[in-house]
Amino acid sequence: RAKAAGRGRWATFDEAMREEAMRILDLEADLRRAINGDGFMAFYQPIVRLTDRSVVGHEALLRWSHASGGLLTPASFVNVGENSSLIEEVDWLVYAQVADRIAHSSGGYISVNVSPRHFRDSAFAERLLRLMDKAKADPHRLRIEITEVALLDEAPRVLNMLKHLRGHGVLAQLDDFGTGFSALSYLHRFPIECLKIDQSFIAGLGSETRVESEAVVRAIQALAGSLGIQTVAEGIESLHQQRLVRELGCTLGQGYLYGRPLPELVESVEPLEILAG
Ligand code: C2E
Ligand code: MG
Ligand code: MG
Ligand code: MG
């Protein structure tokens, strides 16, 4: 009897695994179709100067308009892509759209997310610059967002890549800062223009982890100040959070308070009086 029950459990487990595998295969096939079609789009979210809310740039964020699932954000499919390297192909679709957008607009920078996978490709920087050149897009208006992990993993290679890109006007910002290893000791060796303070700390400012979050933001601010680099506070949703990050010394912000990611670039966001009212 015990044996039968055991076998039953395994059968159920197998079934669940099989279903999960099928789901991933389905998603991969869908991804593949979308790459060849026009399912992937770059959306753009404004980044503003906190003093006057002028728009200094945008971050390009991947959206997948899936036949059955509506508009999907990366969380729902990036894992599948990461495993099968499809995400690199998807990234290149985003970069091509961004190059095009830069060529046909004026104004601030557009930053793109670069997954650590790309750093294994020694031709990455050259390929990105060629793409910009072909689109007749000014590389000074392109920025890349990388995470701290990338700096640790392939330090010498990444350093060369960042220098190469910077030499052509493409600046780098560190994304989700504060969540990784924050190996502060070697940060100064990399040409980093800006630290993007992870949104978990901004969310934490108004919650029961207020003291810890404030300490982290303060420390990042002090570090950035001493290195002479800027910070962007990510995920600002309320005027309260805006006031707190300004008090802590942040100069730039990004979040739903200023605008959600949209298919178009914006030239301005709601003025302070309207948002305050
Ligand atoms: P990220 O680079 O840190 O991007 C910021 C995320 O925070 C975005 O989520 C954005 O929509 C969201 N966000 C912005 N303001 C607020 C706010 O006020 N409140 C809250 N709760 N969220 C806010 P999204 O678009 O879902 O992207 C998630 C992550 O997926 C990104 O985090 C990035 O790591 C990755 N990703 C996005 N687009 C691309 C891409 O084209 N290529 C690669 N490789 N990764 C991408
Ligand atoms: Mg980012
Ligand atoms: Mg981020
Ligand atoms: Mg993030």
CSV table of C-alpha atoms and ligand atoms in Angstrom, one decimal:
chain,number,residue,atom,x,y,z
A,1,ARG,CA,0.0,0.0,0.0
A,2,ALA,CA,2.8,2.4,1.0
A,3,LYS,CA,4.6,1.5,-2.2
A,4,ALA,CA,1.6,2.2,-4.4
A,5,ALA,CA,1.1,5.6,-2.7
A,6,GLY,CA,4.7,6.4,-3.3
A,7,ARG,CA,4.5,5.5,-7.0
A,8,GLY,CA,1.4,7.7,-7.1
A,9,ARG,CA,3.3,10.6,-5.8
A,10,TRP,CA,6.0,10.1,-8.4
A,11,ALA,CA,3.5,9.9,-11.2
A,12,THR,CA,2.0,13.2,-10.0
A,13,PHE,CA,5.5,14.8,-9.8
A,14,ASP,CA,6.4,13.6,-13.3
A,15,GLU,CA,3.2,15.0,-14.6
A,16,ALA,CA,3.9,18.4,-13.1
A,17,MET,CA,7.4,18.4,-14.5
A,18,ARG,CA,6.1,17.4,-17.9
A,19,GLU,CA,3.6,20.2,-17.8
A,20,GLU,CA,6.2,22.7,-16.8
A,21,ALA,CA,8.5,21.5,-19.6
A,22,MET,CA,5.7,21.8,-22.1
A,23,ARG,CA,4.9,25.3,-20.8
A,24,ILE,CA,8.5,26.4,-21.3
A,25,LEU,CA,8.6,24.8,-24.8
A,26,ASP,CA,5.4,26.6,-25.7
A,27,LEU,CA,6.8,29.9,-24.5
A,28,GLU,CA,10.0,29.3,-26.4
A,29,ALA,CA,8.1,28.6,-29.6
A,30,ASP,CA,6.1,31.7,-29.0
A,31,LEU,CA,9.2,33.7,-28.3
A,32,ARG,CA,10.8,32.5,-31.5
A,33,ARG,CA,7.7,33.4,-33.5
A,34,ALA,CA,7.6,36.9,-31.9
A,35,ILE,CA,11.2,37.5,-32.7
A,36,ASN,CA,10.5,36.8,-36.4
A,37,GLY,CA,7.3,38.9,-36.3
A,38,ASP,CA,6.8,42.2,-34.6
A,39,GLY,CA,5.7,41.1,-31.1
A,40,PHE,CA,8.5,42.9,-29.2
A,41,MET,CA,8.4,46.6,-28.6
A,42,ALA,CA,10.5,49.1,-26.6
A,43,PHE,CA,8.4,51.2,-24.3
A,44,TYR,CA,10.0,54.4,-22.8
A,45,GLN,CA,9.8,55.7,-19.3
A,46,PRO,CA,11.0,59.3,-18.5
A,47,ILE,CA,13.9,60.1,-16.2
A,48,VAL,CA,13.5,63.6,-14.7
A,49,ARG,CA,15.5,66.1,-12.8
A,50,LEU,CA,14.0,66.3,-9.4
A,51,THR,CA,14.3,70.1,-9.0
A,52,ASP,CA,12.2,71.1,-12.0
A,53,ARG,CA,11.0,67.8,-13.5
A,54,SER,CA,12.6,68.4,-16.8
A,55,VAL,CA,13.1,65.2,-18.7
A,56,VAL,CA,16.7,64.3,-19.0
A,57,GLY,CA,16.2,61.0,-20.7
A,58,HIS,CA,14.2,57.8,-21.0
A,59,GLU,CA,14.8,54.1,-20.2
A,60,ALA,CA,13.8,51.7,-22.9
A,61,LEU,CA,11.8,48.8,-21.4
A,62,LEU,CA,10.9,45.6,-23.3
A,63,ARG,CA,7.3,44.7,-23.8
A,64,TRP,CA,5.9,41.7,-25.6
A,65,SER,CA,2.4,42.0,-27.1
A,66,HIS,CA,1.5,38.3,-26.9
A,67,ALA,CA,-1.3,37.0,-28.9
A,68,SER,CA,-3.1,35.4,-26.0
A,69,GLY,CA,-1.7,37.2,-23.0
A,70,GLY,CA,-2.0,40.9,-23.8
A,71,LEU,CA,1.1,43.1,-23.0
A,72,LEU,CA,3.7,41.1,-21.1
A,73,THR,CA,6.6,42.6,-19.0
A,74,PRO,CA,9.9,40.9,-18.9
A,75,ALA,CA,9.3,39.1,-15.6
A,76,SER,CA,6.9,36.7,-17.2
A,77,PHE,CA,9.3,35.5,-19.9
A,78,VAL,CA,12.9,36.6,-19.3
A,79,ASN,CA,13.7,33.3,-17.4
A,80,VAL,CA,12.8,31.3,-20.4
A,81,GLY,CA,14.8,33.6,-22.7
A,82,GLU,CA,17.9,33.6,-20.4
A,83,ASN,CA,18.1,29.9,-20.6
A,84,SER,CA,17.9,29.6,-24.3
A,85,SER,CA,19.9,32.7,-25.2
A,86,LEU,CA,16.8,34.0,-27.0
A,87,ILE,CA,17.0,37.0,-24.8
A,88,GLU,CA,20.1,38.2,-26.6
A,89,GLU,CA,18.2,38.2,-29.8
A,90,VAL,CA,15.3,40.0,-28.2
A,91,ASP,CA,17.7,42.6,-26.8
A,92,TRP,CA,19.1,43.3,-30.3
A,93,LEU,CA,15.5,44.0,-31.5
A,94,VAL,CA,15.2,46.5,-28.7
A,95,TYR,CA,18.5,48.1,-29.5
A,96,ALA,CA,17.6,48.4,-33.1
A,97,GLN,CA,14.3,50.1,-32.2
A,98,VAL,CA,16.1,52.5,-29.8
A,99,ALA,CA,18.7,53.4,-32.5
A,100,ASP,CA,15.8,54.2,-34.8
A,101,ARG,CA,14.0,56.2,-32.2
A,102,ILE,CA,17.2,58.2,-31.4
A,103,ALA,CA,17.7,58.9,-35.1
A,104,HIS,CA,14.1,60.3,-35.5
A,105,SER,CA,13.9,62.3,-32.3
A,106,SER,CA,15.7,65.0,-30.4
A,107,GLY,CA,16.3,65.5,-26.7
A,108,GLY,CA,17.9,63.5,-24.0
A,109,TYR,CA,19.4,60.1,-23.8
A,110,ILE,CA,17.8,56.7,-24.1
A,111,SER,CA,19.2,53.9,-21.9
A,112,VAL,CA,19.0,50.3,-22.7
A,113,ASN,CA,19.3,47.3,-20.4
A,114,VAL,CA,22.3,45.0,-21.2
A,115,SER,CA,22.1,41.5,-19.7
A,116,PRO,CA,25.4,40.1,-18.5
A,117,ARG,CA,25.2,37.5,-21.2
A,118,HIS,CA,26.3,40.1,-23.7
A,119,PHE,CA,29.7,40.5,-22.0
A,120,ARG,CA,30.8,37.1,-23.2
A,121,ASP,CA,30.6,38.5,-26.7
A,122,SER,CA,33.8,40.5,-27.3
A,123,ALA,CA,32.2,42.1,-30.4
A,124,PHE,CA,29.3,43.5,-28.4
A,125,ALA,CA,30.4,47.1,-28.2
A,126,GLU,CA,31.4,47.2,-31.9
A,127,ARG,CA,28.1,45.6,-32.9
A,128,LEU,CA,26.2,48.2,-30.9
A,129,LEU,CA,28.1,51.1,-32.4
A,130,ARG,CA,27.6,49.7,-35.9
A,131,LEU,CA,23.9,49.5,-35.3
A,132,MET,CA,23.8,53.2,-34.2
A,133,ASP,CA,25.9,54.2,-37.2
A,134,LYS,CA,23.7,52.3,-39.7
A,135,ALA,CA,20.6,54.0,-38.2
A,136,LYS,CA,22.4,57.4,-38.3
A,137,ALA,CA,21.8,57.7,-34.6
A,138,ASP,CA,24.0,59.9,-32.4
A,139,PRO,CA,25.8,57.5,-29.9
A,140,HIS,CA,26.0,60.4,-27.4
A,141,ARG,CA,22.3,59.9,-26.8
A,142,LEU,CA,22.6,56.2,-26.1
A,143,ARG,CA,23.4,54.9,-22.6
A,144,ILE,CA,23.7,51.3,-21.3
A,145,GLU,CA,22.4,50.0,-18.0
A,146,ILE,CA,24.4,47.1,-16.5
A,147,THR,CA,24.3,45.5,-13.1
A,148,GLU,CA,27.0,45.1,-10.5
A,149,VAL,CA,27.3,41.4,-11.3
A,150,ALA,CA,28.6,42.2,-14.7
A,151,LEU,CA,31.5,44.2,-13.2
A,152,LEU,CA,32.5,41.2,-11.0
A,153,ASP,CA,32.1,38.5,-13.5
A,154,GLU,CA,34.2,39.6,-16.3
A,155,ALA,CA,36.0,42.6,-14.9
A,156,PRO,CA,38.8,43.2,-17.5
A,157,ARG,CA,36.6,42.5,-20.5
A,158,VAL,CA,33.8,44.7,-19.2
A,159,LEU,CA,36.3,47.5,-18.4
A,160,ASN,CA,37.5,47.4,-22.0
A,161,MET,CA,34.0,47.4,-23.4
A,162,LEU,CA,32.9,50.3,-21.2
A,163,LYS,CA,36.0,52.3,-22.2
A,164,HIS,CA,35.4,51.5,-25.9
A,165,LEU,CA,31.8,52.6,-25.8
A,166,ARG,CA,32.6,55.7,-23.7
A,167,GLY,CA,35.2,56.7,-26.3
A,168,HIS,CA,32.3,56.9,-28.8
A,169,GLY,CA,30.0,58.8,-26.5
A,170,VAL,CA,28.0,55.9,-25.0
A,171,LEU,CA,27.9,56.3,-21.2
A,172,ALA,CA,27.2,53.5,-18.7
A,173,GLN,CA,24.9,53.5,-15.6
A,174,LEU,CA,24.8,50.8,-12.9
A,175,ASP,CA,21.3,49.4,-12.5
A,176,ASP,CA,19.6,48.1,-9.3
A,177,PHE,CA,22.4,49.6,-7.3
A,178,GLY,CA,22.6,48.4,-3.7
A,179,THR,CA,21.2,44.9,-4.3
A,180,GLY,CA,24.3,43.3,-5.6
A,181,PHE,CA,27.7,42.9,-4.1
A,182,SER,CA,28.4,46.6,-4.1
A,183,ALA,CA,32.1,46.0,-4.3
A,184,LEU,CA,32.7,49.7,-3.6
A,185,SER,CA,36.5,49.3,-3.6
A,186,TYR,CA,36.7,48.9,-7.4
A,187,LEU,CA,33.8,51.0,-8.5
A,188,HIS,CA,36.1,53.9,-9.2
A,189,ARG,CA,38.1,51.9,-11.7
A,190,PHE,CA,35.1,51.6,-14.1
A,191,PRO,CA,33.9,54.5,-16.2
A,192,ILE,CA,30.4,54.7,-14.7
A,193,GLU,CA,28.3,57.9,-15.2
A,194,CYS,CA,25.4,57.2,-12.9
A,195,LEU,CA,24.1,54.9,-10.1
A,196,LYS,CA,20.5,53.9,-10.3
A,197,ILE,CA,19.4,53.3,-6.7
A,198,ASP,CA,17.2,50.2,-6.7
A,199,GLN,CA,13.5,50.8,-6.2
A,200,SER,CA,13.3,48.5,-3.2
A,201,PHE,CA,15.1,51.1,-1.2
A,202,ILE,CA,12.8,53.9,-2.4
A,203,ALA,CA,9.8,51.7,-1.6
A,204,GLY,CA,11.4,51.1,1.8
A,205,LEU,CA,11.6,54.8,2.7
A,206,GLY,CA,7.9,55.0,3.6
A,207,SER,CA,7.6,51.6,5.3
A,208,GLU,CA,8.7,49.8,8.4
A,209,THR,CA,12.2,49.4,6.9
A,210,ARG,CA,12.5,53.2,6.8
A,211,VAL,CA,15.6,53.4,8.9
A,212,GLU,CA,17.6,50.8,6.9
A,213,SER,CA,16.5,52.1,3.5
A,214,GLU,CA,17.4,55.6,4.5
A,215,ALA,CA,20.8,54.4,5.6
A,216,VAL,CA,21.4,52.6,2.3
A,217,VAL,CA,20.3,55.6,0.2
A,218,ARG,CA,22.4,57.9,2.3
A,219,ALA,CA,25.5,55.7,1.8
A,220,ILE,CA,25.0,55.4,-1.9
A,221,GLN,CA,24.6,59.2,-2.1
A,222,ALA,CA,27.8,59.7,-0.2
A,223,LEU,CA,29.7,57.2,-2.4
A,224,ALA,CA,28.4,58.8,-5.6
A,225,GLY,CA,29.2,62.3,-4.3
A,226,SER,CA,32.8,61.3,-3.5
A,227,LEU,CA,33.2,59.6,-7.0
A,228,GLY,CA,31.6,62.6,-8.7
A,229,ILE,CA,28.8,60.6,-10.3
A,230,GLN,CA,25.1,61.1,-10.4
A,231,THR,CA,22.3,59.0,-9.0
A,232,VAL,CA,18.8,58.2,-10.2
A,233,ALA,CA,16.2,57.2,-7.6
A,234,GLU,CA,14.1,54.4,-9.2
A,235,GLY,CA,10.5,53.6,-8.6
A,236,ILE,CA,9.3,56.9,-7.2
A,237,GLU,CA,5.5,56.6,-6.9
A,238,SER,CA,4.5,59.3,-4.4
A,239,LEU,CA,5.2,62.9,-3.6
A,240,HIS,CA,6.3,61.7,-0.1
A,241,GLN,CA,9.0,59.4,-1.6
A,242,GLN,CA,10.0,62.3,-3.9
A,243,ARG,CA,10.5,64.6,-0.9
A,244,LEU,CA,12.5,62.0,1.0
A,245,VAL,CA,14.9,61.2,-1.9
A,246,ARG,CA,15.4,64.9,-2.5
A,247,GLU,CA,16.2,65.4,1.1
A,248,LEU,CA,18.7,62.6,0.9
A,249,GLY,CA,20.4,64.4,-2.0
A,250,CYS,CA,19.2,62.5,-5.1
A,251,THR,CA,19.1,64.8,-8.2
A,252,LEU,CA,17.3,62.5,-10.7
A,253,GLY,CA,14.3,60.3,-10.5
A,254,GLN,CA,12.2,57.7,-12.4
A,255,GLY,CA,8.9,56.2,-11.5
A,256,TYR,CA,5.1,56.1,-11.9
A,257,LEU,CA,4.8,59.6,-10.3
A,258,TYR,CA,6.4,61.0,-13.5
A,259,GLY,CA,5.1,58.5,-16.0
A,260,ARG,CA,4.7,54.9,-16.8
A,261,PRO,CA,6.6,53.2,-19.7
A,262,LEU,CA,4.8,54.2,-22.9
A,263,PRO,CA,5.4,53.6,-26.6
A,264,GLU,CA,6.3,57.2,-27.2
A,265,LEU,CA,9.0,59.5,-25.7
A,266,VAL,CA,7.6,62.4,-23.7
A,267,GLU,CA,9.0,66.0,-23.7
A,268,SER,CA,7.7,66.9,-20.3
A,269,VAL,CA,5.9,65.5,-17.3
A,270,GLU,CA,3.0,67.1,-15.3
A,271,PRO,CA,4.3,70.2,-13.5
A,272,LEU,CA,4.8,70.2,-9.8
A,273,GLU,CA,1.6,72.2,-9.0
A,274,ILE,CA,-0.7,69.6,-10.6
A,275,LEU,CA,1.1,66.6,-9.0
A,276,ALA,CA,1.1,68.3,-5.6
A,277,GLY,CA,-2.6,69.2,-5.8
B,1,C2E,P1,15.0,47.7,-14.5
B,1,C2E,O1,16.0,47.9,-15.5
B,1,C2E,O2,15.4,48.0,-13.1
B,1,C2E,O3,13.7,48.6,-14.9
B,1,C2E,C1,12.9,49.2,-14.0
B,1,C2E,C2,11.6,48.5,-13.7
B,1,C2E,O4,10.8,49.2,-12.8
B,1,C2E,C3,10.7,48.4,-15.0
B,1,C2E,O5,10.0,47.1,-14.9
B,1,C2E,C4,9.7,49.5,-14.8
B,1,C2E,O6,8.5,49.4,-15.5
B,1,C2E,C5,9.5,49.4,-13.3
B,1,C2E,N1,9.1,50.7,-12.7
B,1,C2E,C6,9.3,52.0,-13.1
B,1,C2E,N2,8.8,52.9,-12.2
B,1,C2E,C7,8.2,52.2,-11.3
B,1,C2E,C8,7.4,52.5,-10.1
B,1,C2E,O7,7.2,53.7,-9.8
B,1,C2E,N3,6.9,51.5,-9.3
B,1,C2E,C9,7.1,50.2,-9.6
B,1,C2E,N4,6.6,49.3,-8.8
B,1,C2E,N5,7.8,49.8,-10.7
B,1,C2E,C10,8.4,50.8,-11.5
B,1,C2E,P2,9.9,46.2,-16.2
B,1,C2E,O8,9.6,47.0,-17.4
B,1,C2E,O9,8.9,45.2,-15.8
B,1,C2E,O10,11.3,45.5,-16.3
B,1,C2E,C11,11.8,44.7,-15.3
B,1,C2E,C12,13.3,44.4,-15.6
B,1,C2E,O11,13.4,43.6,-16.8
B,1,C2E,C13,14.1,45.6,-15.8
B,1,C2E,O12,14.5,46.2,-14.5
B,1,C2E,C14,15.3,45.0,-16.5
B,1,C2E,O13,16.2,44.4,-15.6
B,1,C2E,C15,14.6,44.0,-17.4
B,1,C2E,N6,14.5,44.5,-18.7
B,1,C2E,C16,13.5,45.4,-19.2
B,1,C2E,N7,13.7,45.6,-20.5
B,1,C2E,C17,14.8,44.9,-20.9
B,1,C2E,C18,15.5,44.7,-22.1
B,1,C2E,O14,15.2,45.3,-23.2
B,1,C2E,N8,16.6,43.9,-22.1
B,1,C2E,C19,17.0,43.2,-21.0
B,1,C2E,N9,18.0,42.4,-21.1
B,1,C2E,N10,16.3,43.4,-19.8
B,1,C2E,C20,15.3,44.2,-19.8
B,2,MG,MG,17.2,49.3,-16.1
B,3,MG,MG,16.7,49.4,-12.4
B,4,MG,MG,15.1,46.8,-11.2
